[in-house]
Every structure is written in C-alpha cells, then in structure tokens.
PDB file of C-alpha atoms and ligand atoms in Angstrom:
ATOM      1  CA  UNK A   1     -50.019  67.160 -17.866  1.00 49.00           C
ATOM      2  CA  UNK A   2     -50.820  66.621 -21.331  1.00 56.00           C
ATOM      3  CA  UNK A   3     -54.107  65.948 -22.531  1.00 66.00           C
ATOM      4  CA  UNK A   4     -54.466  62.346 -24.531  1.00 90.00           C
ATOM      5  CA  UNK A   5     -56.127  62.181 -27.702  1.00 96.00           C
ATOM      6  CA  UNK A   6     -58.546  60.125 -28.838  1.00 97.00           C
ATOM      7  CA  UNK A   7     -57.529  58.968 -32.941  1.00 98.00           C
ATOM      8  CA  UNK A   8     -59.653  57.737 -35.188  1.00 98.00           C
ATOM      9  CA  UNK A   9     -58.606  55.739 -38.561  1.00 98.00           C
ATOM     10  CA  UNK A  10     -60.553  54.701 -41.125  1.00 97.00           C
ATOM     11  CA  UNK A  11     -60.517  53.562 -44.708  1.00 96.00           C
ATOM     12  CA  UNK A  12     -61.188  50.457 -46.777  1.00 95.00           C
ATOM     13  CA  UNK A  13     -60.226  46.876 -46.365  1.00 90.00           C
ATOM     14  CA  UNK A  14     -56.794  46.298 -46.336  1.00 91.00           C
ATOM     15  CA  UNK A  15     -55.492  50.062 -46.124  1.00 93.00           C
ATOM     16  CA  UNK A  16     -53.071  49.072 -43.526  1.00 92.00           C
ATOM     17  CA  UNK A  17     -54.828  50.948 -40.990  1.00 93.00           C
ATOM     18  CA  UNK A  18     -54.461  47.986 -38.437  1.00 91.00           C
ATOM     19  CA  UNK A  19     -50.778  48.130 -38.890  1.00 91.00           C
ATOM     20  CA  UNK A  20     -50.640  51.427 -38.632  1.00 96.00           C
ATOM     21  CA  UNK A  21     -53.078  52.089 -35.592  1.00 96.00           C
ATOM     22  CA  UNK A  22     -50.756  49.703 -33.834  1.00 94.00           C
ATOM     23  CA  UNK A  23     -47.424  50.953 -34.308  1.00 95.00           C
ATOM     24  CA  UNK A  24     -49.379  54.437 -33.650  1.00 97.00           C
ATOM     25  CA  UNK A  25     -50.439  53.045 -30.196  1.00 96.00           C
ATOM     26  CA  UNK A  26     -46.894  51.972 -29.849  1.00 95.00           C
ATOM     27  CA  UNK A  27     -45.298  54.960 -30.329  1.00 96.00           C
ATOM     28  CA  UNK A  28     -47.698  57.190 -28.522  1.00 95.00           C
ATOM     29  CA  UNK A  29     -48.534  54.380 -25.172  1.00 95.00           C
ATOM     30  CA  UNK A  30     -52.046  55.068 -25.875  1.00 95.00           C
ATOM     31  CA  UNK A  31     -54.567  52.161 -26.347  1.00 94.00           C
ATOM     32  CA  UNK A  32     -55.219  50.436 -29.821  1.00 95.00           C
ATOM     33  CA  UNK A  33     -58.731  49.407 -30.325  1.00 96.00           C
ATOM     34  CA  UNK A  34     -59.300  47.203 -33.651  1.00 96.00           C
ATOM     35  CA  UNK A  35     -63.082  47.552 -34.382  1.00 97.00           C
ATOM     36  CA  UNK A  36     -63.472  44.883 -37.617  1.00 95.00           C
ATOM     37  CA  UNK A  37     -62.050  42.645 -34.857  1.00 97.00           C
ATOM     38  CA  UNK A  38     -65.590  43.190 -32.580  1.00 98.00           C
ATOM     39  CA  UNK A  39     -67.711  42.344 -36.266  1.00 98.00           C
ATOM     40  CA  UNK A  40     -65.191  39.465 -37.324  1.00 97.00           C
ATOM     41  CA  UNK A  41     -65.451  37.744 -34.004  1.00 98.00           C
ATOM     42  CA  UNK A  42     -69.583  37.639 -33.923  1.00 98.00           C
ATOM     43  CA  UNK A  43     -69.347  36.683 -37.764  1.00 98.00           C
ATOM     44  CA  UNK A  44     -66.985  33.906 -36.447  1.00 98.00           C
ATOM     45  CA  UNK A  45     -69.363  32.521 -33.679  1.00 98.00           C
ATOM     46  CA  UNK A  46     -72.270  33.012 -36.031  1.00 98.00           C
ATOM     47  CA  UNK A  47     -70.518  30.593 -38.775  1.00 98.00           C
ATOM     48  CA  UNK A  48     -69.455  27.873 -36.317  1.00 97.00           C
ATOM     49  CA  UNK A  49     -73.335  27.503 -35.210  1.00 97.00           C
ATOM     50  CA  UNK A  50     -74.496  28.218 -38.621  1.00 97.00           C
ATOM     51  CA  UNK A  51     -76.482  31.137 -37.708  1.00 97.00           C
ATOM     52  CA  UNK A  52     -77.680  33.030 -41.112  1.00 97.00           C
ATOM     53  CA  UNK A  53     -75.637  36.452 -40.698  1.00 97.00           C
ATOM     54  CA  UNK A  54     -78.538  37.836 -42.697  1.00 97.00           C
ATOM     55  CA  UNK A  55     -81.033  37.354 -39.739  1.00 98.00           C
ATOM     56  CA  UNK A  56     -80.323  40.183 -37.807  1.00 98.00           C
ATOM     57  CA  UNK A  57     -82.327  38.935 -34.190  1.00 98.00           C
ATOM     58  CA  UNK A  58     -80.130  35.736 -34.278  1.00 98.00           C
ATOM     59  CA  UNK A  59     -77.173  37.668 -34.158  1.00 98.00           C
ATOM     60  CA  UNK A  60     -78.656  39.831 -31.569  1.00 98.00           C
ATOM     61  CA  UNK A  61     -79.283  36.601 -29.667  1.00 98.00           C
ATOM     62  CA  UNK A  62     -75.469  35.433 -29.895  1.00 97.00           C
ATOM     63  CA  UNK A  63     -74.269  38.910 -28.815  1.00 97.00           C
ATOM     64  CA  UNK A  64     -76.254  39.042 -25.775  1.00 96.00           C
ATOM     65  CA  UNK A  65     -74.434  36.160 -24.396  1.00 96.00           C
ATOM     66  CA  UNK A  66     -71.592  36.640 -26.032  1.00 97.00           C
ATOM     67  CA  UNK A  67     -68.335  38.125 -24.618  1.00 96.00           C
ATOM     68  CA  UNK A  68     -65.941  40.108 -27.032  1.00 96.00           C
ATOM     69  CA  UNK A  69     -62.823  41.536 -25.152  1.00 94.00           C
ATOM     70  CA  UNK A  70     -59.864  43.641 -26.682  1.00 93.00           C
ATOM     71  CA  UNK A  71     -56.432  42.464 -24.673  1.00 92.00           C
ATOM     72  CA  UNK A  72     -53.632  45.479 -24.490  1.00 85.00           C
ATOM     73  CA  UNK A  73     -51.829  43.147 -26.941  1.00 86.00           C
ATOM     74  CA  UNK A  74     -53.536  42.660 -29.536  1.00 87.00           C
ATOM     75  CA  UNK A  75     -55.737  39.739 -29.221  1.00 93.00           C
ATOM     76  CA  UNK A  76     -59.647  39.282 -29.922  1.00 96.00           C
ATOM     77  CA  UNK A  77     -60.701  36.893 -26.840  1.00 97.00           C
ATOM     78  CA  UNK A  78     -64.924  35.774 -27.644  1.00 98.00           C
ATOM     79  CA  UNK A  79     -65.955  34.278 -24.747  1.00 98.00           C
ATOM     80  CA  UNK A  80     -62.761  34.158 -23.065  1.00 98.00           C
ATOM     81  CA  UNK A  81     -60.773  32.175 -25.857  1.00 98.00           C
ATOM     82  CA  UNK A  82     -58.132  33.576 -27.918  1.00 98.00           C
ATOM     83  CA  UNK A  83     -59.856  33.896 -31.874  1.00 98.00           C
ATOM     84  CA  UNK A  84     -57.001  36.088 -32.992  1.00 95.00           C
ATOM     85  CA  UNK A  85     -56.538  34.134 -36.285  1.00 92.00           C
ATOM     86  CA  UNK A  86     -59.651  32.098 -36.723  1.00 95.00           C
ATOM     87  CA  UNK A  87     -61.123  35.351 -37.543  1.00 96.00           C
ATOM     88  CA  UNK A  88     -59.043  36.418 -40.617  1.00 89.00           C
ATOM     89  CA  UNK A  89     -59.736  33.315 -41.986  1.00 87.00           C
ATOM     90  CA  UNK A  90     -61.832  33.550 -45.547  1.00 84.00           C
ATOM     91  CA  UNK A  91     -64.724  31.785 -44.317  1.00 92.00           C
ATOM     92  CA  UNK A  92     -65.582  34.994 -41.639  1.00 94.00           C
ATOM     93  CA  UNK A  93     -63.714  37.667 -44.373  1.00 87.00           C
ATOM     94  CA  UNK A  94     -66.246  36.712 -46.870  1.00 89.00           C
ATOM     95  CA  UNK A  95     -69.331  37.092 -44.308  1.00 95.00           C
ATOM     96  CA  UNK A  96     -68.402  40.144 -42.122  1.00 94.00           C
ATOM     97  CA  UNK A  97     -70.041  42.834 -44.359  1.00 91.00           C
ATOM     98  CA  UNK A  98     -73.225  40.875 -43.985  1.00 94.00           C
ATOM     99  CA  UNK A  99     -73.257  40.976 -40.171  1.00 97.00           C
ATOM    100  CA  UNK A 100     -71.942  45.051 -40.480  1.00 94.00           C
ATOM    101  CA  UNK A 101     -74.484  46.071 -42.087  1.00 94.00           C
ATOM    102  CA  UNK A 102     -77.829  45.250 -39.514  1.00 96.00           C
ATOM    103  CA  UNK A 103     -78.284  48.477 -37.507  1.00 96.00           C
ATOM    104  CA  UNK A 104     -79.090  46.463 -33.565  1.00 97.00           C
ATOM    105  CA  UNK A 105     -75.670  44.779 -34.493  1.00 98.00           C
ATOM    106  CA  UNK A 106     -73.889  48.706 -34.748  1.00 97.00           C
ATOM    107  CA  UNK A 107     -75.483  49.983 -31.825  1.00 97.00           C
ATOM    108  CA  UNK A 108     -74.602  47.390 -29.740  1.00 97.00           C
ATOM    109  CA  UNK A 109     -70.974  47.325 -30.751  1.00 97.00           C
ATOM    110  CA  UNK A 110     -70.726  51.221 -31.004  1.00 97.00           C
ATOM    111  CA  UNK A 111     -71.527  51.161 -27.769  1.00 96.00           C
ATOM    112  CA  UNK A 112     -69.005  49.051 -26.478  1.00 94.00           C
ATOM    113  CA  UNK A 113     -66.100  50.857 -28.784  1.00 96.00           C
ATOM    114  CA  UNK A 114     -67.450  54.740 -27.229  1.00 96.00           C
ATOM    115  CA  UNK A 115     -66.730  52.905 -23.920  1.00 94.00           C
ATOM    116  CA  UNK A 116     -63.113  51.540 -24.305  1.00 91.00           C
ATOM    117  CA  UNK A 117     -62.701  54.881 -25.935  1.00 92.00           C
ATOM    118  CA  UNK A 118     -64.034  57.012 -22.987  1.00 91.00           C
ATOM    119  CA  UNK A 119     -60.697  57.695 -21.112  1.00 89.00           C
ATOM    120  CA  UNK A 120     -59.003  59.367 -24.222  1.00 91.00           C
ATOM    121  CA  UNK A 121     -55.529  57.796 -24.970  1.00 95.00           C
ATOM    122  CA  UNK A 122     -56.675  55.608 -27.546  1.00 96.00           C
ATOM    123  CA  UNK A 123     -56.276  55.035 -31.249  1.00 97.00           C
ATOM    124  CA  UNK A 124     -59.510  52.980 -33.335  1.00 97.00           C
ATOM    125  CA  UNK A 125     -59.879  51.920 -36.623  1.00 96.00           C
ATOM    126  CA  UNK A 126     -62.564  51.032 -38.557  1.00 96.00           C
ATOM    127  CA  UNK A 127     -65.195  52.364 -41.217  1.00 94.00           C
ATOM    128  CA  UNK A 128     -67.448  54.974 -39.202  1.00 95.00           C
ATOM    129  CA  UNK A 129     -65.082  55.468 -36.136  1.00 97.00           C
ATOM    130  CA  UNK A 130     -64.786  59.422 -37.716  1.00 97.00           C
ATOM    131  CA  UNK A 131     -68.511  60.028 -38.643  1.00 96.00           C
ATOM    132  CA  UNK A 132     -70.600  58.181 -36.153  1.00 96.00           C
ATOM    133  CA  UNK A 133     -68.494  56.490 -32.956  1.00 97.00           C
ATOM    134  CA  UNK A 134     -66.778  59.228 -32.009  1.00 97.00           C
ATOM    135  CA  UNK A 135     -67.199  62.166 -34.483  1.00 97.00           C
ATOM    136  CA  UNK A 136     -65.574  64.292 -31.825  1.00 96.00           C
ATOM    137  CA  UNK A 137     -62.088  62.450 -32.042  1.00 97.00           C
ATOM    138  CA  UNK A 138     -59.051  64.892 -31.855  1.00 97.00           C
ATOM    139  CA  UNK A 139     -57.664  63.510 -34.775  1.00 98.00           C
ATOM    140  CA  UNK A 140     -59.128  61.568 -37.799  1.00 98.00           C
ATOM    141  CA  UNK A 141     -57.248  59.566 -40.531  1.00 98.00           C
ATOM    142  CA  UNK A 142     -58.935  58.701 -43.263  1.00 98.00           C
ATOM    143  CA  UNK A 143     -56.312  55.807 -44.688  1.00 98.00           C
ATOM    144  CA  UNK A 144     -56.243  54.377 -48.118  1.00 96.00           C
ATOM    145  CA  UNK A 145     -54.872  52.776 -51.254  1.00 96.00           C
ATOM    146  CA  UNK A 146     -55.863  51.507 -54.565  1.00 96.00           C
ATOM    147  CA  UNK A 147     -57.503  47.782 -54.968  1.00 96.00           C
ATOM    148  CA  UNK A 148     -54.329  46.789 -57.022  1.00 96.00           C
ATOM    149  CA  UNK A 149     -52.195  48.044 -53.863  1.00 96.00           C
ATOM    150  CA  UNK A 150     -54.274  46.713 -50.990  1.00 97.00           C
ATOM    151  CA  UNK A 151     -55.018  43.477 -52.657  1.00 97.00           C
ATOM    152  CA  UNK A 152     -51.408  42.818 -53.189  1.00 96.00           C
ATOM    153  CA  UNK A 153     -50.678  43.306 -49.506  1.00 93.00           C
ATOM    154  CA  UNK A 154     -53.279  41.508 -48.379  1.00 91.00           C
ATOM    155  CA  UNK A 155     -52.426  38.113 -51.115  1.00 94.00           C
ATOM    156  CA  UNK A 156     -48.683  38.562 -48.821  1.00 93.00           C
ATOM    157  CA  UNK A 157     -50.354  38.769 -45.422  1.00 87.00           C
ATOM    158  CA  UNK A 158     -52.089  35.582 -46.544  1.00 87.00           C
ATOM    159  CA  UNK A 159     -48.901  33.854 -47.853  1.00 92.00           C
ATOM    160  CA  UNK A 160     -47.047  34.889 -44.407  1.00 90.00           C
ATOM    161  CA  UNK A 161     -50.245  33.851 -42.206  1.00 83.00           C
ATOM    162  CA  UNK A 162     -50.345  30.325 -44.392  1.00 87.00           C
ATOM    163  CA  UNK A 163     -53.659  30.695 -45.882  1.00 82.00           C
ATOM    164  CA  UNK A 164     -54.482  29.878 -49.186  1.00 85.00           C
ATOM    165  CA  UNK A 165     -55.451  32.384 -51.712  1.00 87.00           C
ATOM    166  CA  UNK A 166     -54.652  33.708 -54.985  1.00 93.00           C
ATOM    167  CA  UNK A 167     -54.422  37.568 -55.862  1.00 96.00           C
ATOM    168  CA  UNK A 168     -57.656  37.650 -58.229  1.00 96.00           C
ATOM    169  CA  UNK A 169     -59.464  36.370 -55.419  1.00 92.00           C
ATOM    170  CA  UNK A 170     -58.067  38.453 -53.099  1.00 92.00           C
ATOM    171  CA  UNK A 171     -58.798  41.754 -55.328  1.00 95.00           C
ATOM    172  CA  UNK A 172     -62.653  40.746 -55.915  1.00 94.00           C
ATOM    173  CA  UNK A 173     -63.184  39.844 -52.433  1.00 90.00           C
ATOM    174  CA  UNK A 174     -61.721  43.501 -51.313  1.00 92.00           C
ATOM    175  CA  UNK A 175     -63.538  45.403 -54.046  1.00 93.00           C
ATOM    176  CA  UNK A 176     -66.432  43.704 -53.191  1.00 93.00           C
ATOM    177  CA  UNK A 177     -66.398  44.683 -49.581  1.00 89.00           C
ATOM    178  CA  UNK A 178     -65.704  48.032 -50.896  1.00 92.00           C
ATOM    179  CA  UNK A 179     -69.308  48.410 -52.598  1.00 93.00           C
ATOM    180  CA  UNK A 180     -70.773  46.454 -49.107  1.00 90.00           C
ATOM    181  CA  UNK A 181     -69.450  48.733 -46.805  1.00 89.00           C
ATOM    182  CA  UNK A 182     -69.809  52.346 -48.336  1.00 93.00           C
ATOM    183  CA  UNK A 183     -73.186  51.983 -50.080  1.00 93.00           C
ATOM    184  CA  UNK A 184     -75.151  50.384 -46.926  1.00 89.00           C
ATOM    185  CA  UNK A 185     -77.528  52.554 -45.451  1.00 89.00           C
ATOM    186  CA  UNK A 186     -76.579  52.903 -41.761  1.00 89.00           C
ATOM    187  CA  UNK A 187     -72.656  54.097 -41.185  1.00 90.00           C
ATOM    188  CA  UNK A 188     -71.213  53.520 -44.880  1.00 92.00           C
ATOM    189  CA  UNK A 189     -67.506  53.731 -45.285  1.00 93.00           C
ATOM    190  CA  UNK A 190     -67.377  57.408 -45.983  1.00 93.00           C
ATOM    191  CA  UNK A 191     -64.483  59.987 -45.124  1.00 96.00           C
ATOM    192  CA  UNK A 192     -65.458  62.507 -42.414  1.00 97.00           C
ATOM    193  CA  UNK A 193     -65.540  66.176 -43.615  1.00 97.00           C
ATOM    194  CA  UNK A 194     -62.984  66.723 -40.931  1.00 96.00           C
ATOM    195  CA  UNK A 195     -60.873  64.005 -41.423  1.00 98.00           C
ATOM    196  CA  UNK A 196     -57.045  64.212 -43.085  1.00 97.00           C
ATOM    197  CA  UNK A 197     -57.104  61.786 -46.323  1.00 97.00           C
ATOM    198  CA  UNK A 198     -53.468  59.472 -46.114  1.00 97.00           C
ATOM    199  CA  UNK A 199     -53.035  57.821 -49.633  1.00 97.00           C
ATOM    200  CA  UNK A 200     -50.797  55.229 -49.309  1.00 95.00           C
ATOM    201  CA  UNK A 201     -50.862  53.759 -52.797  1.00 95.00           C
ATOM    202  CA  UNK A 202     -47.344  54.844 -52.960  1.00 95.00           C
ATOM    203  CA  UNK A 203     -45.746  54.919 -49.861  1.00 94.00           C
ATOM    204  CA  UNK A 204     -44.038  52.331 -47.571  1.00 92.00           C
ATOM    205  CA  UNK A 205     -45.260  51.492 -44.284  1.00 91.00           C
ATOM    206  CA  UNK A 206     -42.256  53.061 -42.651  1.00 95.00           C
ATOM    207  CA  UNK A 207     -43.154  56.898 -45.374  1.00 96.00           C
ATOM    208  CA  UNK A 208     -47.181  55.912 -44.071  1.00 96.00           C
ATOM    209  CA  UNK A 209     -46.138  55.816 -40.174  1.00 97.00           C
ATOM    210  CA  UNK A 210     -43.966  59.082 -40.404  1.00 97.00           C
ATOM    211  CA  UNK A 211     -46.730  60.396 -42.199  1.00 97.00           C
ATOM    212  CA  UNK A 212     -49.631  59.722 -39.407  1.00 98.00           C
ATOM    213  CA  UNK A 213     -47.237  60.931 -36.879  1.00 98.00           C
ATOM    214  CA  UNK A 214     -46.463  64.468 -38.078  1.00 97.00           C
ATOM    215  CA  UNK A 215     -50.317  64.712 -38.209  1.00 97.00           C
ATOM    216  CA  UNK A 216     -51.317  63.731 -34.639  1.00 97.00           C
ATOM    217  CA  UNK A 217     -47.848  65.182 -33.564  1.00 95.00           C
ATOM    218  CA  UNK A 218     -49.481  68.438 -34.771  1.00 94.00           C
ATOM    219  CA  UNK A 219     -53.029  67.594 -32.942  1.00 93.00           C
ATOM    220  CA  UNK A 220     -51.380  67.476 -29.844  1.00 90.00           C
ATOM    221  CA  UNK A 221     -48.831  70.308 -29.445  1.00 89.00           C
ATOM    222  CA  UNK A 222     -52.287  72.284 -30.670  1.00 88.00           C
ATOM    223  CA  UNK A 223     -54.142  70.694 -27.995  1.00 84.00           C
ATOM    224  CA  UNK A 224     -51.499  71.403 -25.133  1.00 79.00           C
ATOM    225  CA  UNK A 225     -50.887  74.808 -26.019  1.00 76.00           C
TER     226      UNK A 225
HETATM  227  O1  LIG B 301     -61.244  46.254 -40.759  1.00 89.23           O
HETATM  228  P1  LIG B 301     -61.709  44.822 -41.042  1.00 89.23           P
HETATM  229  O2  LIG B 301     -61.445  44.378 -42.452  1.00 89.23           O
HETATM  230  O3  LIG B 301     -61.201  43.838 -40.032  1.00 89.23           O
HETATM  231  O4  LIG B 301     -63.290  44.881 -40.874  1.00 89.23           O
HETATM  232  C1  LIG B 301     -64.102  43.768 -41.101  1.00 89.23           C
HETATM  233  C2  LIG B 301     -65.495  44.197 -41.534  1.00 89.23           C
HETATM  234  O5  LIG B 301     -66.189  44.804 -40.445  1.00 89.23           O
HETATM  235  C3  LIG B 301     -65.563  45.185 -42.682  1.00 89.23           C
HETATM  236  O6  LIG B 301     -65.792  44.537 -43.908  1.00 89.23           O
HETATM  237  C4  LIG B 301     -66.685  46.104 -42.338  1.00 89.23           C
HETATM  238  C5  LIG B 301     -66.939  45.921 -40.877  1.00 89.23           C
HETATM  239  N1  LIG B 301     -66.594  47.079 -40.043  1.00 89.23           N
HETATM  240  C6  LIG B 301     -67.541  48.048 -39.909  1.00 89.23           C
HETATM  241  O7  LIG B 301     -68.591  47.983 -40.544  1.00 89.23           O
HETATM  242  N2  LIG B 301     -67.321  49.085 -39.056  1.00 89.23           N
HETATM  243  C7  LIG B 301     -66.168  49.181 -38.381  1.00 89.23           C
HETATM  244  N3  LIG B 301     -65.990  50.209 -37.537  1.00 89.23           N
HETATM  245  C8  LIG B 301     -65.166  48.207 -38.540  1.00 89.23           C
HETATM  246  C9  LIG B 301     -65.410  47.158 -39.398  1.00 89.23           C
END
C-alpha cells in the first residue's frame, strides 16, 4: 500500500496557497487543512465581543471554550456555526496578525493542526507549517508571488466575494501583513531550509498546480520505492 504524505505549504498572504492546497487535496484524496482559517476564526469571535486581540489571556479565555472544527469541505465551523465568509471579511483580515503573533495562542492551535495532521494524508497551509508544526512533512512548498501579483488577485477575490475594496488598499494591507508575520519573534513567515520555493508571480493557477504536482508526484514515487 502506499504510504500518504503529509504536505506542507507556506508563503505570504495571498500566494494562492489555499487554492492550491485544495485542488492538491483534490487531486491526491488526502485531507486539506487551512491553518489562517483556525487564527481568522478566534480573531472573528474576539471582534464580535470586542476582546482586545492584543491581550493575549483574553484570547486564551475565548479559546478554551471555544470550538474551531475543519469540515472535509472546506468550511471553518466556531462553535458549531458555519463562519466560512465572515472570516475573510476586512474587519478580521486587518486583526489576524495581531492574534498570530501571542505565543499561548500558537501552541494551542499547533497543537490542534499536529493532530488533524497525525494520520498522514493531508495537505496544510500556513506560515510555519514547514519550520515548526510539522518540520518533518514529506514535502514542503514554500509558495509565493510579488505584492503587485498577490494584491491584484486578492482586489478580484474581493470583487467576486462582493466585498468592497480598492487595490491600494488591498496592496498595503498585504504588505503590511508581510512585515507582521515574518519579523515576529515566535514562528515568523520564513522558508524552511528544506522546503522547494514555487514563484508564481508569473504563472497561472492551472502552470502553479502542474507545478506542485510534479513535486509531490516525485516525493511519493521516492517514498514508495
Ligand atoms: O493564510 P491566511 O491569510 O488566512 O492567514 C491569516 C493570518 O493568520 C496571517 O496573517 C498569519 C496567521 N497565520 C499564522 O500565523 N500561521 C499560520 N500557520 C497560518 C496563518
């Protein structure tokens, strides 16, 4: 029988590494587990009860009665309701980096991604899922694309999902999340010395896909050997 791999993918905001994780998951029937999803939903909670996300024990209180579950497709359930798209919204965009960056909050939620990951057959994304959640992944991705690129995509997604925005915006709020997320102390956004870099400043999504495939297609015929 062949062994299933565990992938991780990470990269900057807006690399396209949820897209791609997903059609990944797709093609390979192996579990897609979105981890900005598990930081966006306790940012979400913490706005609607106006709970500072730079207090680090109140959101330590809301997690420990909080439930944050993964479905097989695709939806963020906190506390049992469906907070897919509530979550993308700007108001929890804008605040998430706060909330990622208090060390209890990681742990916690490191935890709970090493778990869903712990039968193999699954494919994360995130920011650290290559250096610190499971830096003994099978394969690692490390995704991205420049601002111009990603903000562009993003200002489309926005336009598609109905929310309002306009591309400047768009481009300050992702290079600002940029500068959050790789210069905080604990788990910055870094590439993992192991991990294959995937530009995809140039490519389509359909040249990005083929692209991740050939490399865990590679991993695996390796691995089964
Ligand atoms: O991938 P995303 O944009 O949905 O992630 C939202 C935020 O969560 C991002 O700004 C940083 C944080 N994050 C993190 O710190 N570690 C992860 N593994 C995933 C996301």
């Amino acid at each position: 029988m062949s062994k299933e791999l565990i992938v991780a993918i990470d990269g900057p905001a807006a690399s396209g590494k949820g897209t791609l994780a997903k059609e990944l998951a797709d093609y390979f029937q192996y579990i897609y587990v979105d981890t900005g999803s598990m930081y966006r939903a306790l940012t979400y909670k913490a706005v609607m009860q106006q709970i500072d996300v730079n207090d680090e024990a109140a959101l330590m209180d809301i997690l420990a009665t909080t439930t944050i579950e993964l479905t097989a497709d695709g939806k963020t359930l906190l506390d049992c309701v469906d907070v897919s798209n509530e979550i993308r919204e700007n108001s929890v965009s804008s605040q998430v980096s706060y909330v990622a960056v208090h060390p209890k909050v990681r742990e916690r939620l490191v935890e709970l991604q090493r778990e869903i990951a712990s039968n193999g057959g699954a494919i994360l994304d995130g920011r650290d899922i290559g250096t610190v959640v499971l830096p003994n992944a099978d394969v690692k991705i490390y995704l991205t694309a420049s601002v111009e690129a990603r903000g562009q995509r993003r200002q489309l997604d926005n336009e598609e999902r109905g929310i309002a925005s306009t591309l400047e915006e768009v481009c300050a709020n992702l290079a600002l999340r940029d500068e959050i997320d790789s210069t905080r102390a604990i788990a910055p956004l870094k590439q993992a010395d192991d991990a294959i870099l995937l530009d995809s400043t140039n490519l389509t999504i359909p040249q990005t896909y083929e692209a991740a495939i050939q490399i865990i297609e590679g991993v695996r015929q390796t691995k089964n050997n």
